[in-house]
Amino acid sequence: MKSLTGGLAAKSGLIAGGAASSSDVLLDVREIGISFGGLKAVQKFSLRLPRAGLYGLIGPNGAGKTTVFNLLTGVYQPDSGEIQLGSQRLGQGKPHEITAAGIARTFQNIRLFPSLSVLDNVRLAGQLHNRHGLLSTVIRTRGYRCEEELLRQRSLELLQIFELQDRADELASNLSYGHQRKLEIIRALATNPKVLLLDEPAAGLNPQEKLALAESIRQIRDRFQVAVLLIEHDMPLVMKICERITVLEYGITISEGTPAEVQNDPRVIAAYLGAGLEDA
Amino acid sequence: MARGTSSVGSDAAAAVKPEAAEVAVKGNGWTGLIPIAIGILIALVLHFALPAPQRSYNTQILQIIGIVIVLAVSLNIVNGMTGQFSIGHAGFMAVGGYTAASITYYGSMLLWGSTTKHGGFLGSGDWLFLGSCLAGGLVAAIAGYVVGLPSLRLRGDYLAIVTLGFGEIIRVVLQQTGPLIEDVKALQSVGLKQLVPPPLGGSLGLSGIPKYTNLFWVYSILTITLVVAYRLKSSSAGRSMISVREDELAAQAMGVNIARQKVTAFVVAAFFAGVAGGLFAHSTGTVSPKDAGFQQSFDYVIMTVLGGRGSISGVTLAAIFLTVLPELLRDFEQYRLIVYALLLIIMMLVRPQGLLGIHEVWEMFNRRRRKAEVSGSDVSPAEVGP
């Protein structure tokens, strides 16, 4: 355990050093686009997310934010452009392959497995890299049992970190809304991702819960050393925690920069408030 | 663990990514086989303890119950656990039944010169029979793979129609087979003409199959089926299947290869259906094309629905109930189907989630106990909060 934490400290030191230089890009998205029939849902979307970066993606409803997530996670295949994670090209991968490569996501409308227990929801995500096949499952070999026990322990530890361990045996559908949102994030983390995509994690939360969430997202980034890309409508939250923000409107990137830059960009203000009185 | 405003503890990363797999589990490599051994022991006792006339009515019913449970529980892997609606299960059963029956029928004719039973308990005939059942299972599993492939593109009703079509195709193909070769001499001087189409009895079916099936074989295979089904359900593999049923998109996002899960479910289910088909053929001594029909398939679908989707014990109970019920109602022959249908309607009105819902029998007892504890005096404030 000691050597492990030591190793991690060294690793995070390395990462902190690397984040300063702009060359250390973990997720490199180059001009991806997709159209559905004649509708160009997303055009030439680019993003350079560094290791342990915390970036935001905002825009009015229907701007194509979730479509970007769907492109990044393989739900849709991009018509053009390239996606690279570390040294790995992801372009045409299937969703489960992309998750295995290290991109995990949550969903805007909660998509837990309602009739599985809280623990099983986490275990399902954590078993991604399990090696044992059908035959050893059926005859319950020793190796298989070790793997399952390890998975159970790791999942419980993860639940403990987020203080949900008391609800481990409950059905996911019986959790409160706030806890369900939390469990979605835990489940995504259980896949051991390098990049975490959060789709409106603050939707439906009350002000206190939003404050706690903002704190959690930062801490998740620090403790798990994941890069976070956040879609959120709650502007104070986004402005507070994100290092850089990309603004989408009608599938086109209209602005990109630090929160302060984005907030003062006339095109962003126009997108959110309408294009001024003279047009009306 | 730091509590309060922060919800993420300090040792998070260290806890989540342990490098060495050092966990203690009980037992050695053989522990996993214990339940199967116990089941086979019970089957042995059943076989020898029950009175000698193996063909008595009650023994026959016990055999059928065992076979039907194998079929219903295996279908439950596809319909209940993985959530793919298959109504072609009898098709797999017929594929397995015909394969196994033709092996023992023509096999014992070639080996021993007649189609009568050969050898005693665990004698050479019994082993031929067991091998034929496994072969039946394997051929059915291949069919399961082929039928499973469309499930990657089709959902719900559309997939149901494909599986329904599969059963009907099997039925019609079996009707077109050639007449049975009934004695050794004819078999030895057989020409290519009689082998194309294969001599499986046409629409009359394959009859005169040696009746090797007994309680020992039925309940041994039932044990293996139940153990496999339960272990699948309570493992990573089973969780993956259930996640496909619950939400395909979320399952993929969590790294589940949904295509593989669906095909696996079909293959495993078809294998056991094929083995059950072999048992069935050697129990009644005949298999006919109508065994592949959708009416039979529907019986098993009803059992999985009645038992509760994914609940192995629930489906087992439903299979026993729906096999015994028609037998008990034999005295009211003309009202039998009405009572059967009425019971189903009442069941669906009273418990639409099935007998046990998604739970197993023992989980129901646990839940009740836990509820009793909670409703006692020591309710924690957290649980009564808003």
XYZ file of C-alpha atoms in Angstrom:
666
model
C 0.000 0.000 0.000
C 2.800 2.354 0.933
C 4.638 1.829 -2.314
C 1.379 2.274 -4.126
C 0.628 5.708 -2.706
C 4.245 6.635 -3.261
C 3.952 5.631 -6.861
C 0.805 7.642 -7.203
C 2.388 10.719 -5.726
C 5.180 10.418 -8.235
C 2.632 9.970 -10.985
C 0.610 13.032 -9.970
C 3.810 15.054 -9.733
C 4.586 14.071 -13.246
C 1.123 15.022 -14.354
C 1.213 18.406 -12.618
C 4.468 19.116 -14.366
C 3.068 18.027 -17.690
C -0.143 20.037 -17.451
C 1.846 23.239 -17.549
C 3.141 22.545 -21.034
C 0.462 22.715 -23.704
C 1.926 19.742 -25.572
C 0.616 17.211 -23.041
C -2.801 16.691 -24.571
C -4.695 13.593 -23.398
C -7.818 13.821 -25.524
C -7.232 15.412 -28.880
C -10.354 15.990 -30.948
C -9.701 17.393 -34.413
C -12.565 18.912 -36.399
C -15.121 16.151 -35.927
C -18.513 16.574 -37.488
C -21.735 14.663 -38.095
C -24.919 15.369 -39.946
C -28.265 13.633 -39.751
C -29.762 13.868 -43.215
C -29.503 17.544 -44.087
C -29.063 18.673 -40.502
C -25.466 19.436 -39.622
C -25.674 18.589 -35.920
C -22.010 19.234 -35.145
C -19.434 20.817 -37.431
C -15.670 21.005 -37.061
C -15.622 20.514 -33.339
C -12.121 20.550 -31.897
C -10.942 20.131 -28.347
C -7.577 19.631 -26.694
C -8.129 18.293 -23.199
C -4.938 17.973 -21.108
C -4.357 15.313 -18.449
C -6.411 16.067 -15.349
C -7.898 19.090 -17.078
C -11.395 20.304 -16.204
C -13.073 21.778 -19.258
C -16.635 22.865 -19.885
C -18.937 22.613 -22.878
C -21.871 24.987 -22.919
C -24.433 26.292 -25.337
C -28.165 26.875 -25.687
C -30.551 23.903 -25.838
C -30.130 21.900 -29.019
C -26.662 23.286 -29.715
C -25.222 19.794 -30.125
C -23.476 19.314 -26.775
C -24.796 15.822 -26.104
C -24.155 14.933 -29.750
C -20.485 15.755 -29.120
C -20.534 13.328 -26.180
C -22.178 10.695 -28.351
C -19.461 11.194 -30.961
C -16.699 10.930 -28.385
C -18.135 7.732 -26.880
C -18.845 5.955 -30.172
C -22.642 6.082 -29.998
C -22.414 7.975 -33.306
C -19.546 7.621 -35.750
C -18.184 10.995 -36.861
C -18.533 11.765 -40.582
C -15.236 13.600 -40.525
C -12.379 14.433 -38.212
C -10.276 12.465 -35.787
C -10.361 11.563 -32.105
C -7.169 10.589 -30.344
C -6.799 9.474 -26.731
C -3.165 9.542 -25.685
C -1.431 7.719 -28.497
C -4.537 5.733 -29.419
C -6.794 6.605 -32.349
C -10.484 6.134 -31.492
C -12.244 7.177 -34.695
C -14.554 4.286 -35.546
C -14.552 2.297 -32.283
C -17.667 0.725 -30.797
C -18.931 2.264 -27.548
C -17.671 -0.575 -25.335
C -14.235 -0.426 -26.947
C -14.029 3.298 -26.313
C -15.020 2.780 -22.685
C -12.281 0.164 -22.401
C -9.819 2.633 -23.926
C -10.587 5.059 -21.125
C -13.505 7.383 -21.858
C -16.435 7.062 -19.464
C -19.599 9.104 -19.377
C -22.740 9.870 -17.445
C -26.099 10.575 -19.017
C -28.239 13.686 -19.042
C -31.348 11.659 -18.198
C -30.179 9.183 -15.568
C -29.562 5.763 -17.050
C -28.805 3.460 -14.155
C -29.796 -0.198 -14.244
C -32.905 0.140 -12.076
C -33.393 -3.498 -11.087
C -29.750 -4.081 -10.201
C -28.524 -3.178 -6.742
C -26.354 -0.123 -6.149
C -23.343 -2.404 -5.685
C -24.115 -4.340 -8.861
C -24.364 -1.117 -10.852
C -20.817 -0.296 -9.783
C -19.593 -3.875 -10.227
C -20.951 -4.015 -13.752
C -18.826 -1.036 -14.683
C -15.815 -2.316 -12.746
C -15.774 -5.743 -14.404
C -14.761 -4.224 -17.725
C -11.244 -5.617 -17.635
C -12.102 -9.012 -16.110
C -10.422 -11.932 -17.805
C -12.498 -14.931 -16.796
C -14.854 -16.356 -19.375
C -18.065 -18.305 -19.380
C -16.591 -21.694 -18.535
C -14.707 -20.577 -15.436
C -17.814 -18.659 -14.381
C -19.898 -21.804 -14.580
C -17.476 -24.101 -12.765
C -16.404 -21.320 -10.407
C -12.662 -21.794 -10.565
C -10.532 -20.334 -7.824
C -9.165 -17.647 -10.104
C -12.679 -16.614 -11.029
C -13.732 -16.367 -7.391
C -10.669 -14.262 -6.537
C -11.471 -11.902 -9.378
C -15.108 -11.530 -8.278
C -14.095 -10.935 -4.661
C -11.576 -8.305 -5.697
C -14.224 -6.631 -7.839
C -16.655 -6.618 -4.924
C -14.108 -5.094 -2.555
C -13.051 -2.433 -5.016
C -16.652 -1.514 -5.770
C -17.484 -1.236 -2.083
C -14.425 0.958 -1.525
C -15.533 3.220 -4.319
C -19.014 3.452 -2.806
C -17.424 4.214 0.543
C -15.477 7.130 -0.890
C -18.763 8.679 -1.965
C -20.529 7.631 1.229
C -23.050 5.404 -0.468
C -21.813 2.130 1.037
C -24.855 1.891 3.335
C -27.121 1.706 0.308
C -25.056 -0.940 -1.496
C -27.732 -3.648 -1.389
C -30.626 -1.403 -2.326
C -32.038 -1.344 -5.824
C -30.721 1.595 -7.796
C -34.299 2.669 -8.561
C -34.957 3.152 -4.825
C -32.275 5.815 -4.404
C -33.176 9.487 -4.178
C -32.625 11.609 -7.266
C -29.475 13.185 -5.897
C -28.033 9.813 -4.961
C -28.876 8.427 -8.394
C -26.900 11.265 -9.996
C -24.026 10.487 -7.653
C -24.201 6.771 -8.457
C -23.976 7.560 -12.161
C -20.678 9.328 -11.554
C -19.418 6.491 -9.330
C -20.360 3.978 -11.979
C -18.484 5.902 -14.651
C -15.429 6.113 -12.382
C -15.563 2.361 -11.786
C -14.560 1.774 -15.400
C -11.220 3.343 -14.408
C -11.341 6.085 -17.034
C -8.748 8.578 -18.193
C -11.442 10.979 -19.378
C -14.759 11.500 -17.653
C -17.622 13.078 -19.582
C -20.334 14.514 -17.356
C -23.610 15.387 -19.074
C -25.476 17.956 -16.974
C -24.621 16.481 -13.585
C -26.245 19.393 -11.745
C -29.628 19.116 -13.464
C -32.391 18.887 -10.888
C -30.137 19.419 -7.867
C -30.868 22.044 -5.209
C -28.379 24.892 -4.488
C -26.622 23.057 -1.626
C -26.308 19.898 -3.686
C -24.885 21.955 -6.542
C -22.224 23.417 -4.259
C -21.303 19.932 -3.030
C -21.230 18.688 -6.619
C -18.844 21.446 -7.709
C -16.533 20.472 -4.876
C -16.874 16.764 -5.749
C -16.036 17.255 -9.400
C -12.822 19.074 -8.509
C -11.884 16.418 -6.007
C -12.639 13.597 -8.399
C -10.317 15.222 -10.898
C -7.563 15.545 -8.278
C -7.891 12.128 -6.598
C -8.517 9.966 -9.642
C -6.340 12.015 -11.985
C -9.014 12.006 -14.672
C -9.621 14.703 -17.201
C -13.199 15.983 -16.948
C -15.340 17.431 -19.701
C -18.515 18.929 -18.344
C -21.777 19.847 -20.051
C -23.786 22.098 -17.797
C -26.462 24.760 -17.977
C -25.730 26.107 -14.537
C -23.441 29.013 -15.472
C -22.164 29.901 -11.981
C -21.076 26.269 -11.562
C -19.332 26.112 -14.934
C -17.616 29.471 -14.519
C -16.465 28.519 -11.045
C -14.812 25.183 -11.727
C -13.884 24.949 -15.411
C -10.441 25.934 -16.604
C -11.477 26.454 -20.187
C -14.879 26.518 -21.832
C -16.095 25.779 -25.343
C -19.366 27.343 -26.464
C -21.519 25.665 -29.100
C -24.433 27.097 -31.032
C -26.207 25.227 -33.818
C -23.343 22.727 -33.856
C -20.707 25.367 -34.473
C -18.050 26.387 -31.960
C -18.656 30.112 -31.455
C -16.199 30.720 -28.665
C -13.416 29.033 -26.738
C -11.321 30.235 -23.846
C -11.096 30.804 -20.104
C -14.354 31.521 -18.239
C -13.575 35.230 -18.160
C -12.896 35.365 -21.906
C -16.014 33.416 -22.767
C -18.229 35.472 -20.475
C -17.230 38.677 -22.233
C -17.397 37.339 -25.771
C -20.146 39.266 -27.600
C -21.027 36.202 -29.699
C -21.701 34.175 -26.537
C -23.840 36.920 -25.068
C -25.750 37.120 -28.339
C -26.287 33.361 -28.400
C -27.687 33.343 -24.902
C -29.580 36.628 -24.790
C -30.499 37.175 -28.430
C -28.685 39.399 -30.906
C -29.558 42.808 -29.524
C -32.517 45.133 -29.994
C -31.900 46.235 -33.539
C -32.790 42.731 -34.810
C -36.112 42.616 -32.987
C -12.473 9.008 5.898
C -13.126 12.744 5.953
C -16.793 13.555 6.351
C -18.671 16.836 5.945
C -18.816 19.039 2.900
C -16.316 17.015 0.916
C -17.774 13.831 -0.430
C -14.526 12.409 -1.742
C -12.154 10.799 0.719
C -8.433 11.294 0.816
C -7.328 7.807 -0.202
C -9.586 7.572 -3.197
C -7.173 6.773 -5.962
C -5.214 4.331 -3.876
C -8.394 2.484 -2.999
C -9.615 2.168 -6.532
C -6.506 1.026 -8.278
C -4.908 -1.759 -6.266
C -2.211 -3.438 -8.296
C -1.901 -6.828 -6.620
C -4.893 -9.160 -6.555
C -4.537 -10.334 -2.995
C -7.913 -11.515 -1.834
C -8.824 -14.500 0.279
C -11.479 -16.863 -0.990
C -12.620 -20.051 0.690
C -12.131 -23.495 -0.781
C -9.935 -24.856 -3.549
C -10.412 -25.598 -7.223
C -12.929 -28.367 -6.565
C -15.299 -26.380 -4.343
C -17.254 -25.227 -7.358
C -18.294 -28.760 -8.207
C -19.933 -29.550 -4.848
C -23.486 -28.403 -5.704
C -23.420 -30.439 -8.909
C -22.256 -33.537 -7.008
C -25.061 -33.105 -4.484
C -27.630 -32.767 -7.272
C -26.412 -35.908 -9.011
C -26.570 -37.756 -5.695
C -30.203 -36.697 -5.286
C -30.885 -37.879 -8.829
C -29.350 -41.262 -7.970
C -31.517 -41.574 -4.876
C -34.613 -40.618 -6.883
C -33.743 -43.201 -9.499
C -33.274 -46.114 -7.098
C -35.668 -45.187 -4.289
C -38.788 -44.878 -6.407
C -40.624 -48.158 -7.105
C -39.435 -50.346 -9.944
C -41.962 -49.757 -12.738
C -40.053 -46.961 -14.419
C -42.852 -46.377 -16.836
C -45.454 -45.742 -14.177
C -47.573 -42.624 -14.514
C -45.975 -40.727 -11.628
C -42.428 -41.431 -12.792
C -43.362 -40.269 -16.248
C -44.766 -37.020 -14.835
C -41.638 -36.502 -12.726
C -39.493 -36.928 -15.844
C -41.571 -34.470 -17.847
C -41.442 -31.938 -15.014
C -37.644 -32.160 -14.941
C -37.352 -31.742 -18.696
C -39.799 -28.839 -18.762
C -37.846 -27.065 -16.006
C -34.651 -27.388 -18.071
C -36.449 -25.825 -21.031
C -38.091 -23.015 -19.078
C -34.963 -22.119 -17.103
C -32.819 -22.077 -20.240
C -35.330 -19.894 -22.087
C -35.233 -17.594 -19.089
C -31.572 -16.853 -19.828
C -32.625 -15.250 -23.109
C -36.050 -13.841 -22.236
C -35.636 -13.087 -18.565
C -32.009 -12.210 -18.042
C -30.968 -10.739 -21.370
C -34.400 -9.340 -22.204
C -34.522 -10.646 -25.788
C -37.980 -11.922 -26.614
C -37.555 -15.381 -28.136
C -40.559 -17.514 -29.003
C -38.703 -20.228 -30.894
C -37.448 -22.300 -28.000
C -39.261 -25.455 -29.089
C -37.356 -25.170 -32.357
C -34.039 -25.594 -30.523
C -35.540 -28.415 -28.522
C -36.623 -30.181 -31.697
C -33.195 -29.707 -33.306
C -31.570 -31.293 -30.257
C -34.226 -34.001 -29.989
C -33.929 -35.058 -33.625
C -30.125 -35.009 -33.505
C -29.981 -37.115 -30.344
C -32.735 -39.488 -31.463
C -31.200 -40.154 -34.861
C -27.825 -40.877 -33.238
C -29.199 -43.449 -30.781
C -31.707 -44.890 -33.268
C -29.299 -45.509 -36.138
C -26.327 -45.836 -33.788
C -27.748 -48.726 -31.797
C -28.988 -50.320 -35.030
C -25.446 -50.297 -36.401
C -23.765 -51.225 -33.109
C -26.135 -53.789 -31.652
C -28.411 -54.705 -34.530
C -31.640 -53.425 -32.993
C -33.169 -50.272 -31.590
C -34.066 -51.782 -28.228
C -32.367 -50.604 -25.041
C -28.873 -51.978 -24.650
C -26.984 -52.466 -21.387
C -28.135 -51.751 -17.847
C -27.706 -48.683 -15.649
C -24.613 -46.771 -16.869
C -24.105 -49.520 -19.476
C -22.870 -48.904 -23.006
C -26.357 -47.896 -24.185
C -26.573 -45.236 -21.513
C -23.302 -43.690 -22.632
C -24.400 -43.625 -26.264
C -27.556 -41.895 -25.063
C -25.639 -39.320 -23.001
C -23.319 -38.617 -25.925
C -26.278 -38.195 -28.248
C -27.907 -35.711 -25.877
C -24.698 -33.662 -25.738
C -24.465 -33.788 -29.530
C -28.090 -32.616 -29.661
C -27.178 -29.745 -27.360
C -24.216 -28.761 -29.521
C -26.176 -28.791 -32.775
C -28.899 -26.747 -31.090
C -26.244 -24.332 -29.810
C -25.035 -23.794 -33.384
C -28.635 -23.088 -34.372
C -28.800 -20.722 -31.397
C -25.786 -18.848 -32.709
C -27.415 -18.440 -36.117
C -30.707 -17.256 -34.603
C -28.838 -15.026 -32.145
C -27.193 -13.022 -34.920
C -30.355 -11.170 -36.024
C -30.902 -10.199 -32.390
C -27.989 -7.805 -32.826
C -30.052 -5.722 -35.225
C -33.620 -6.456 -34.195
C -35.488 -5.625 -31.039
C -38.703 -6.605 -29.313
C -41.511 -7.690 -31.620
C -39.275 -7.940 -34.667
C -36.881 -10.336 -32.984
C -39.846 -12.342 -31.668
C -41.054 -12.795 -35.245
C -37.611 -14.013 -36.363
C -37.482 -16.620 -33.585
C -41.068 -17.629 -34.311
C -40.100 -18.046 -37.952
C -37.104 -20.161 -36.956
C -39.338 -22.641 -35.087
C -41.743 -22.848 -38.006
C -38.924 -23.346 -40.511
C -37.569 -26.220 -38.429
C -41.058 -27.741 -38.296
C -41.577 -27.549 -42.048
C -38.075 -28.796 -42.858
C -38.575 -31.801 -40.572
C -41.830 -32.591 -42.348
C -39.931 -32.851 -45.614
C -37.476 -35.507 -44.391
C -37.506 -39.011 -45.851
C -39.148 -42.116 -44.369
C -37.474 -43.945 -41.499
C -35.240 -46.944 -42.248
C -36.687 -49.547 -39.960
C -34.354 -52.544 -39.945
C -30.678 -53.342 -39.971
C -30.606 -54.999 -43.384
C -32.169 -52.006 -45.068
C -29.734 -49.732 -43.261
C -26.717 -51.754 -44.392
C -27.762 -51.716 -48.040
C -28.778 -48.093 -47.972
C -28.224 -45.975 -51.064
C -27.654 -42.273 -51.471
C -31.236 -41.890 -52.626
C -32.611 -42.868 -49.222
C -30.215 -40.557 -47.368
C -31.253 -37.416 -49.251
C -33.378 -36.049 -47.682
C -32.225 -37.603 -44.384
C -34.458 -40.465 -43.209
C -36.003 -38.833 -40.135
C -39.580 -39.998 -40.582
C -41.146 -37.064 -42.459
C -44.342 -35.670 -41.006
C -44.923 -38.861 -39.007
C -41.833 -38.175 -36.955
C -39.095 -40.386 -35.617
C -40.508 -43.200 -33.503
C -39.159 -46.339 -31.900
C -36.377 -44.437 -30.153
C -34.905 -46.523 -27.292
C -36.256 -45.129 -24.018
C -33.054 -44.470 -22.133
C -34.297 -41.426 -20.245
C -34.788 -42.074 -16.553
C -35.023 -39.991 -13.411
C -31.269 -40.174 -12.876
C -30.428 -38.582 -16.201
C -33.232 -36.031 -16.068
C -32.418 -34.782 -12.600
C -28.656 -34.818 -13.136
C -29.044 -32.612 -16.184
C -31.606 -30.480 -14.383
C -29.071 -29.952 -11.597
C -26.414 -28.856 -14.048
C -28.880 -26.520 -15.776
C -29.946 -24.892 -12.528
C -26.378 -24.523 -11.275
C -25.215 -23.023 -14.564
C -28.197 -20.651 -14.722
C -27.752 -19.499 -11.161
C -23.997 -19.041 -11.482
C -24.445 -17.092 -14.676
C -26.992 -14.866 -13.010
C -24.848 -14.104 -9.979
C -21.635 -13.467 -11.906
C -20.089 -10.721 -14.006
C -21.402 -12.493 -17.097
C -24.955 -12.464 -15.735
C -24.731 -8.837 -14.702
C -23.682 -7.995 -18.237
C -26.711 -9.865 -19.601
C -29.074 -8.126 -17.166
C -27.567 -4.747 -18.064
C -28.443 -5.431 -21.713
C -32.032 -6.055 -20.627
C -32.171 -2.900 -18.516
C -30.576 -0.365 -20.834
C -28.508 -1.198 -23.897
C -27.056 2.274 -24.329
C -25.904 2.512 -20.720
C -24.573 -1.045 -20.866
C -22.390 -0.173 -23.849
C -21.196 2.974 -22.143
C -20.087 0.825 -19.208
C -18.009 -1.350 -21.510
C -20.425 -4.227 -22.061
C -20.122 -5.840 -25.490
C -23.861 -6.186 -25.995
C -23.532 -8.140 -29.231
C -21.528 -10.817 -27.479
C -23.901 -10.964 -24.524
C -26.948 -11.485 -26.716
C -25.365 -14.213 -28.821
C -23.964 -15.934 -25.724
C -27.409 -15.973 -24.141
C -28.907 -17.541 -27.253
C -26.158 -20.156 -27.531
C -26.317 -21.209 -23.867
C -30.119 -21.344 -23.867
C -30.214 -23.310 -27.128
C -27.645 -25.789 -25.824
C -29.762 -26.713 -22.816
C -32.921 -26.762 -24.910
C -31.182 -29.209 -27.250
C -30.129 -31.468 -24.375
C -33.682 -31.324 -23.025
C -34.914 -32.277 -26.484
C -32.689 -35.350 -26.343
C -34.078 -36.298 -22.942
C -37.612 -35.769 -24.182
C -37.119 -37.904 -27.281
C -35.741 -40.790 -25.217
C -38.507 -40.407 -22.662
C -41.538 -40.665 -24.922
C -39.778 -42.666 -27.641
C -40.983 -40.356 -30.412
C -40.228 -36.933 -31.779
C -42.338 -35.322 -34.451
C -42.212 -32.060 -36.420
C -45.053 -30.572 -34.410
C -42.754 -30.558 -31.366
C -40.976 -27.613 -33.005
C -44.223 -25.652 -33.397
C -44.871 -22.341 -31.758
C -47.552 -23.717 -29.466
C -44.875 -25.606 -27.531
C -42.630 -22.537 -27.556
C -45.450 -20.511 -26.098
C -45.806 -22.864 -23.134
C -42.244 -22.075 -22.112
C -42.669 -18.359 -22.705
C -45.705 -18.442 -20.403
C -43.611 -20.165 -17.748
C -40.906 -17.502 -17.861
C -43.484 -14.725 -17.720
C -45.398 -16.393 -14.904
C -42.247 -17.107 -12.910
C -40.884 -13.597 -13.155
C -38.243 -12.424 -15.565
C -34.800 -13.574 -14.584
C -35.971 -15.411 -11.465
C -34.662 -18.975 -11.718
C -36.622 -20.317 -8.760
C -39.736 -18.483 -9.899
C -39.542 -20.007 -13.360
C -38.880 -23.450 -11.833
C -42.016 -23.158 -9.709
C -44.033 -21.952 -12.683
C -42.773 -24.873 -14.774
C -43.798 -27.387 -12.106
C -47.168 -25.702 -11.637
C -48.001 -25.499 -15.327
C -46.969 -29.123 -15.921
C -48.874 -30.564 -12.977
C -51.985 -28.416 -13.402
C -53.177 -29.904 -16.712
C -52.638 -33.373 -15.244
C -54.760 -32.555 -12.190
C -57.455 -31.143 -14.452
C -57.662 -34.291 -16.542
C -60.987 -35.198 -14.911
C -62.504 -31.979 -16.221
C -61.215 -32.605 -19.715
C -63.509 -30.186 -21.543
C -62.941 -27.280 -19.119
C -59.219 -27.789 -18.850
C -58.130 -25.092 -21.253
C -60.652 -22.619 -19.821
C -59.322 -23.065 -16.304
C -55.750 -22.822 -17.562
C -56.464 -19.608 -19.442
C -58.427 -18.113 -16.553
C -55.583 -18.780 -14.145
C -53.171 -17.018 -16.471
C -55.456 -13.983 -16.777
C -55.908 -13.767 -13.019
C -52.179 -14.134 -12.531
C -51.405 -11.308 -14.923
C -53.954 -9.064 -13.228
C -52.781 -9.787 -9.695
C -49.038 -10.110 -10.232
C -48.030 -8.657 -13.602
C -44.344 -8.876 -12.631
C -44.665 -12.666 -12.322
C -44.714 -14.967 -9.330
C -41.451 -13.732 -7.834
C -40.721 -10.695 -9.988
C -36.982 -10.332 -10.393
C -36.238 -12.054 -7.083
C -35.412 -15.588 -6.035
C -37.409 -17.474 -3.387
C -34.749 -17.080 -0.689
C -34.384 -13.355 -1.387
C -38.109 -12.919 -0.730
C -37.681 -14.394 2.755
C -34.660 -12.200 3.460
C -36.514 -9.100 2.410
C -39.443 -9.887 4.629
C -37.127 -10.391 7.577
C -35.315 -7.144 6.906
C -38.595 -5.274 6.634
C -39.664 -6.690 9.995
C -36.409 -5.480 11.532
C -36.764 -1.988 10.105
C -40.364 -1.599 11.230
C -39.238 -2.451 14.764
C -38.185 0.125 17.351
C -34.708 0.962 16.088
C -35.386 3.042 13.017
C -32.423 5.291 12.359
C -33.163 8.988 11.781
C -31.663 8.774 8.328
C -34.350 6.375 7.263
C -37.265 8.505 8.407
C -35.850 11.694 6.889
C -37.786 13.542 4.180
